[in-house]
């Protein structure tokens, strides 16, 4: 692919050189075109470059079309794959459900009383609800007189403003 591209570039360069060296044909021969009631006269060299520009625009358009087709194809492939995966997940879950239903029908479970919760916050192996939870006696702190006043509150405000 790269070799073909290089070959085309070399061929285009050789064609440009061949057309531009033919000065007698390029300078004397003109082609006349009428387009939209306007007469256009082009020399052989100008006509060649107009063809090159037209071909470049055509190749650019084809490249854009093929890139869009490739992107669209990849998107459809990803969508098909994700749908297949979702379908497989649903089938697998339905099989698990049927298997669990068969097991439940074969061995009906007898309801049991829920076990009492074990509370062992200090991880010493003993249920903390049976332990004395207040290891230290409660200490009363004497109230301190305060001279501070709250700015936003009503505490400590004097009534004379």
PDB file of C-alpha atoms in Angstrom:
ATOM      1  CA  UNK A   1       0.000   0.000   0.000  1.00  0.00           C
ATOM      2  CA  UNK A   2       2.807   2.410   0.910  1.00  0.00           C
ATOM      3  CA  UNK A   3       4.780   1.380  -2.188  1.00  0.00           C
ATOM      4  CA  UNK A   4       1.755   2.039  -4.400  1.00  0.00           C
ATOM      5  CA  UNK A   5       1.317   5.491  -2.841  1.00  0.00           C
ATOM      6  CA  UNK A   6       4.970   6.358  -3.403  1.00  0.00           C
ATOM      7  CA  UNK A   7       4.748   5.110  -6.989  1.00  0.00           C
ATOM      8  CA  UNK A   8       1.719   7.331  -7.622  1.00  0.00           C
ATOM      9  CA  UNK A   9       3.512  10.355  -6.158  1.00  0.00           C
ATOM     10  CA  UNK A  10       6.564   9.769  -8.359  1.00  0.00           C
ATOM     11  CA  UNK A  11       4.327   9.268 -11.403  1.00  0.00           C
ATOM     12  CA  UNK A  12       2.433  12.495 -10.669  1.00  0.00           C
ATOM     13  CA  UNK A  13       5.691  14.392 -10.267  1.00  0.00           C
ATOM     14  CA  UNK A  14       7.012  13.031 -13.573  1.00  0.00           C
ATOM     15  CA  UNK A  15       3.764  14.035 -15.304  1.00  0.00           C
ATOM     16  CA  UNK A  16       3.994  17.588 -13.936  1.00  0.00           C
ATOM     17  CA  UNK A  17       7.556  17.863 -15.185  1.00  0.00           C
ATOM     18  CA  UNK A  18       6.682  16.451 -18.610  1.00  0.00           C
ATOM     19  CA  UNK A  19       3.715  18.797 -19.100  1.00  0.00           C
ATOM     20  CA  UNK A  20       5.561  21.892 -17.869  1.00  0.00           C
ATOM     21  CA  UNK A  21       8.644  21.238 -20.130  1.00  0.00           C
ATOM     22  CA  UNK A  22       6.521  21.065 -23.200  1.00  0.00           C
ATOM     23  CA  UNK A  23       6.571  24.862 -23.453  1.00  0.00           C
ATOM     24  CA  UNK A  24       5.400  25.062 -27.040  1.00  0.00           C
ATOM     25  CA  UNK A  25       2.227  23.093 -26.349  1.00  0.00           C
ATOM     26  CA  UNK A  26       1.691  24.761 -22.976  1.00  0.00           C
ATOM     27  CA  UNK A  27       2.013  28.302 -24.236  1.00  0.00           C
ATOM     28  CA  UNK A  28       0.367  28.150 -27.666  1.00  0.00           C
ATOM     29  CA  UNK A  29      -2.460  25.651 -27.339  1.00  0.00           C
ATOM     30  CA  UNK A  30      -5.500  26.866 -25.440  1.00  0.00           C
ATOM     31  CA  UNK A  31      -8.767  25.185 -24.761  1.00  0.00           C
ATOM     32  CA  UNK A  32     -11.947  27.220 -24.717  1.00  0.00           C
ATOM     33  CA  UNK A  33     -14.897  26.306 -22.502  1.00  0.00           C
ATOM     34  CA  UNK A  34     -18.254  27.989 -22.097  1.00  0.00           C
ATOM     35  CA  UNK A  35     -19.714  27.574 -18.628  1.00  0.00           C
ATOM     36  CA  UNK A  36     -22.717  29.500 -17.304  1.00  0.00           C
ATOM     37  CA  UNK A  37     -22.535  31.912 -20.269  1.00  0.00           C
ATOM     38  CA  UNK A  38     -18.894  32.676 -19.558  1.00  0.00           C
ATOM     39  CA  UNK A  39     -16.017  31.775 -21.847  1.00  0.00           C
ATOM     40  CA  UNK A  40     -13.002  30.261 -20.108  1.00  0.00           C
ATOM     41  CA  UNK A  41      -9.678  29.785 -21.938  1.00  0.00           C
ATOM     42  CA  UNK A  42      -7.072  27.513 -20.345  1.00  0.00           C
ATOM     43  CA  UNK A  43      -3.609  26.548 -21.544  1.00  0.00           C
ATOM     44  CA  UNK A  44      -2.560  22.931 -21.513  1.00  0.00           C
ATOM     45  CA  UNK A  45      -0.670  23.388 -18.232  1.00  0.00           C
ATOM     46  CA  UNK A  46      -3.635  25.144 -16.541  1.00  0.00           C
ATOM     47  CA  UNK A  47      -5.967  22.425 -17.784  1.00  0.00           C
ATOM     48  CA  UNK A  48      -3.618  19.777 -16.355  1.00  0.00           C
ATOM     49  CA  UNK A  49      -3.537  21.434 -12.933  1.00  0.00           C
ATOM     50  CA  UNK A  50      -7.348  21.798 -12.969  1.00  0.00           C
ATOM     51  CA  UNK A  51      -7.546  18.023 -13.577  1.00  0.00           C
ATOM     52  CA  UNK A  52      -5.080  17.393 -10.737  1.00  0.00           C
ATOM     53  CA  UNK A  53      -7.168  19.542  -8.360  1.00  0.00           C
ATOM     54  CA  UNK A  54     -10.354  17.751  -9.439  1.00  0.00           C
ATOM     55  CA  UNK A  55      -8.712  14.350  -8.889  1.00  0.00           C
ATOM     56  CA  UNK A  56      -7.448  15.422  -5.446  1.00  0.00           C
ATOM     57  CA  UNK A  57     -10.953  16.534  -4.421  1.00  0.00           C
ATOM     58  CA  UNK A  58     -12.355  13.223  -5.700  1.00  0.00           C
ATOM     59  CA  UNK A  59      -9.767  11.200  -3.723  1.00  0.00           C
ATOM     60  CA  UNK A  60     -10.451  13.249  -0.586  1.00  0.00           C
ATOM     61  CA  UNK A  61     -14.189  12.623  -0.933  1.00  0.00           C
ATOM     62  CA  UNK A  62     -13.648   8.891  -1.442  1.00  0.00           C
ATOM     63  CA  UNK A  63     -11.386   8.784   1.617  1.00  0.00           C
ATOM     64  CA  UNK A  64     -14.051  10.461   3.733  1.00  0.00           C
ATOM     65  CA  UNK A  65     -16.744   8.059   2.475  1.00  0.00           C
ATOM     66  CA  UNK A  66     -14.604   4.977   3.168  1.00  0.00           C
ATOM     67  CA  UNK A  67     -13.616   6.249   6.637  1.00  0.00           C
ATOM     68  CA  UNK A  68     -17.298   6.741   7.467  1.00  0.00           C
ATOM     69  CA  UNK A  69     -18.138   3.241   6.233  1.00  0.00           C
ATOM     70  CA  UNK A  70     -15.297   1.756   8.327  1.00  0.00           C
ATOM     71  CA  UNK A  71     -16.452   3.658  11.432  1.00  0.00           C
ATOM     72  CA  UNK A  72     -20.064   2.638  10.904  1.00  0.00           C
ATOM     73  CA  UNK A  73     -19.061  -1.002  10.445  1.00  0.00           C
ATOM     74  CA  UNK A  74     -17.013  -0.972  13.654  1.00  0.00           C
ATOM     75  CA  UNK A  75     -19.936   0.616  15.531  1.00  0.00           C
ATOM     76  CA  UNK A  76     -22.359  -2.058  14.255  1.00  0.00           C
ATOM     77  CA  UNK A  77     -19.871  -4.798  15.220  1.00  0.00           C
ATOM     78  CA  UNK A  78     -19.545  -3.416  18.781  1.00  0.00           C
ATOM     79  CA  UNK A  79     -23.334  -3.157  19.053  1.00  0.00           C
ATOM     80  CA  UNK A  80     -23.789  -6.743  17.851  1.00  0.00           C
ATOM     81  CA  UNK A  81     -21.170  -7.971  20.347  1.00  0.00           C
ATOM     82  CA  UNK A  82     -22.731  -6.125  23.298  1.00  0.00           C
ATOM     83  CA  UNK A  83     -26.198  -7.443  22.416  1.00  0.00           C
ATOM     84  CA  UNK A  84     -24.840 -11.005  22.226  1.00  0.00           C
ATOM     85  CA  UNK A  85     -23.121 -10.600  25.616  1.00  0.00           C
ATOM     86  CA  UNK A  86     -26.327  -9.265  27.177  1.00  0.00           C
ATOM     87  CA  UNK A  87     -28.322 -12.142  25.692  1.00  0.00           C
ATOM     88  CA  UNK A  88     -25.764 -14.649  27.072  1.00  0.00           C
ATOM     89  CA  UNK A  89     -25.984 -13.025  30.532  1.00  0.00           C
ATOM     90  CA  UNK A  90     -29.779 -13.278  30.512  1.00  0.00           C
ATOM     91  CA  UNK A  91     -29.647 -16.944  29.461  1.00  0.00           C
ATOM     92  CA  UNK A  92     -27.091 -17.710  32.185  1.00  0.00           C
ATOM     93  CA  UNK A  93     -29.189 -15.928  34.840  1.00  0.00           C
ATOM     94  CA  UNK A  94     -32.343 -17.774  33.750  1.00  0.00           C
ATOM     95  CA  UNK A  95     -30.490 -21.096  34.005  1.00  0.00           C
ATOM     96  CA  UNK A  96     -29.269 -20.208  37.508  1.00  0.00           C
ATOM     97  CA  UNK A  97     -32.822 -19.254  38.499  1.00  0.00           C
ATOM     98  CA  UNK A  98     -34.245 -22.559  37.228  1.00  0.00           C
ATOM     99  CA  UNK A  99     -31.486 -24.488  39.039  1.00  0.00           C
ATOM    100  CA  UNK A 100     -32.198 -22.658  42.305  1.00  0.00           C
ATOM    101  CA  UNK A 101     -35.935 -23.264  41.900  1.00  0.00           C
ATOM    102  CA  UNK A 102     -35.269 -26.998  41.391  1.00  0.00           C
ATOM    103  CA  UNK A 103     -33.085 -27.086  44.510  1.00  0.00           C
ATOM    104  CA  UNK A 104     -35.759 -25.245  46.493  1.00  0.00           C
ATOM    105  CA  UNK A 105     -38.461 -27.667  45.362  1.00  0.00           C
ATOM    106  CA  UNK A 106     -36.248 -30.668  46.242  1.00  0.00           C
ATOM    107  CA  UNK A 107     -35.256 -29.364  49.698  1.00  0.00           C
ATOM    108  CA  UNK A 108     -37.908 -27.066  51.127  1.00  0.00           C
ATOM    109  CA  UNK A 109     -36.309 -24.960  53.818  1.00  0.00           C
ATOM    110  CA  UNK A 110     -37.812 -24.943  57.299  1.00  0.00           C
ATOM    111  CA  UNK A 111     -37.976 -21.502  58.818  1.00  0.00           C
ATOM    112  CA  UNK A 112     -35.580 -21.095  61.708  1.00  0.00           C
ATOM    113  CA  UNK A 113     -35.514 -18.448  64.407  1.00  0.00           C
ATOM    114  CA  UNK A 114     -32.979 -15.779  63.678  1.00  0.00           C
ATOM    115  CA  UNK A 115     -29.849 -16.050  65.759  1.00  0.00           C
ATOM    116  CA  UNK A 116     -29.343 -13.412  68.422  1.00  0.00           C
ATOM    117  CA  UNK A 117     -26.915 -10.785  67.246  1.00  0.00           C
ATOM    118  CA  UNK A 118     -23.505 -10.973  68.799  1.00  0.00           C
ATOM    119  CA  UNK A 119     -22.143  -7.648  69.890  1.00  0.00           C
ATOM    120  CA  UNK A 120     -18.411  -7.640  70.567  1.00  0.00           C
ATOM    121  CA  UNK A 121     -17.135  -4.134  69.882  1.00  0.00           C
ATOM    122  CA  UNK A 122     -13.876  -4.525  71.818  1.00  0.00           C
ATOM    123  CA  UNK A 123     -13.208  -7.931  70.188  1.00  0.00           C
ATOM    124  CA  UNK A 124     -12.395  -9.735  73.428  1.00  0.00           C
ATOM    125  CA  UNK A 125     -14.683 -12.675  72.653  1.00  0.00           C
ATOM    126  CA  UNK A 126     -17.360 -11.643  75.182  1.00  0.00           C
ATOM    127  CA  UNK A 127     -20.741 -10.189  74.293  1.00  0.00           C
ATOM    128  CA  UNK A 128     -20.476  -6.520  75.267  1.00  0.00           C
ATOM    129  CA  UNK A 129     -24.131  -6.361  76.331  1.00  0.00           C
ATOM    130  CA  UNK A 130     -23.292  -8.554  79.336  1.00  0.00           C
ATOM    131  CA  UNK A 131     -20.266  -6.470  80.357  1.00  0.00           C
ATOM    132  CA  UNK A 132     -20.251  -3.426  82.542  1.00  0.00           C
ATOM    133  CA  UNK A 133     -20.136  -0.585  80.041  1.00  0.00           C
ATOM    134  CA  UNK A 134     -19.126   2.170  82.444  1.00  0.00           C
ATOM    135  CA  UNK A 135     -15.619   1.390  83.641  1.00  0.00           C
ATOM    136  CA  UNK A 136     -15.117   4.916  84.988  1.00  0.00           C
ATOM    137  CA  UNK A 137     -17.435   6.673  87.411  1.00  0.00           C
ATOM    138  CA  UNK A 138     -19.145   9.773  86.119  1.00  0.00           C
ATOM    139  CA  UNK A 139     -17.363  12.923  87.211  1.00  0.00           C
ATOM    140  CA  UNK A 140     -19.357  16.089  87.776  1.00  0.00           C
ATOM    141  CA  UNK A 141     -17.621  19.264  86.631  1.00  0.00           C
ATOM    142  CA  UNK A 142     -18.504  22.382  88.630  1.00  0.00           C
ATOM    143  CA  UNK A 143     -20.067  25.193  86.639  1.00  0.00           C
ATOM    144  CA  UNK A 144     -17.641  28.036  85.940  1.00  0.00           C
ATOM    145  CA  UNK A 145     -18.782  31.644  86.047  1.00  0.00           C
ATOM    146  CA  UNK A 146     -18.354  33.205  82.638  1.00  0.00           C
ATOM    147  CA  UNK A 147     -17.848  36.819  81.723  1.00  0.00           C
ATOM    148  CA  UNK A 148     -17.946  36.057  77.993  1.00  0.00           C
ATOM    149  CA  UNK A 149     -20.943  37.290  76.062  1.00  0.00           C
ATOM    150  CA  UNK A 150     -22.281  35.827  72.895  1.00  0.00           C
ATOM    151  CA  UNK A 151     -22.357  38.318  70.064  1.00  0.00           C
ATOM    152  CA  UNK A 152     -25.158  36.773  68.009  1.00  0.00           C
ATOM    153  CA  UNK A 153     -27.164  35.242  70.834  1.00  0.00           C
ATOM    154  CA  UNK A 154     -29.209  36.700  73.671  1.00  0.00           C
ATOM    155  CA  UNK A 155     -27.087  35.224  76.449  1.00  0.00           C
ATOM    156  CA  UNK A 156     -25.432  37.689  78.736  1.00  0.00           C
ATOM    157  CA  UNK A 157     -27.065  40.737  77.137  1.00  0.00           C
ATOM    158  CA  UNK A 158     -27.833  43.647  79.264  1.00  0.00           C
ATOM    159  CA  UNK A 159     -31.337  45.054  78.948  1.00  0.00           C
ATOM    160  CA  UNK A 160     -30.270  48.681  78.671  1.00  0.00           C
ATOM    161  CA  UNK A 161     -29.448  49.716  75.105  1.00  0.00           C
TER     162      UNK A 161
END
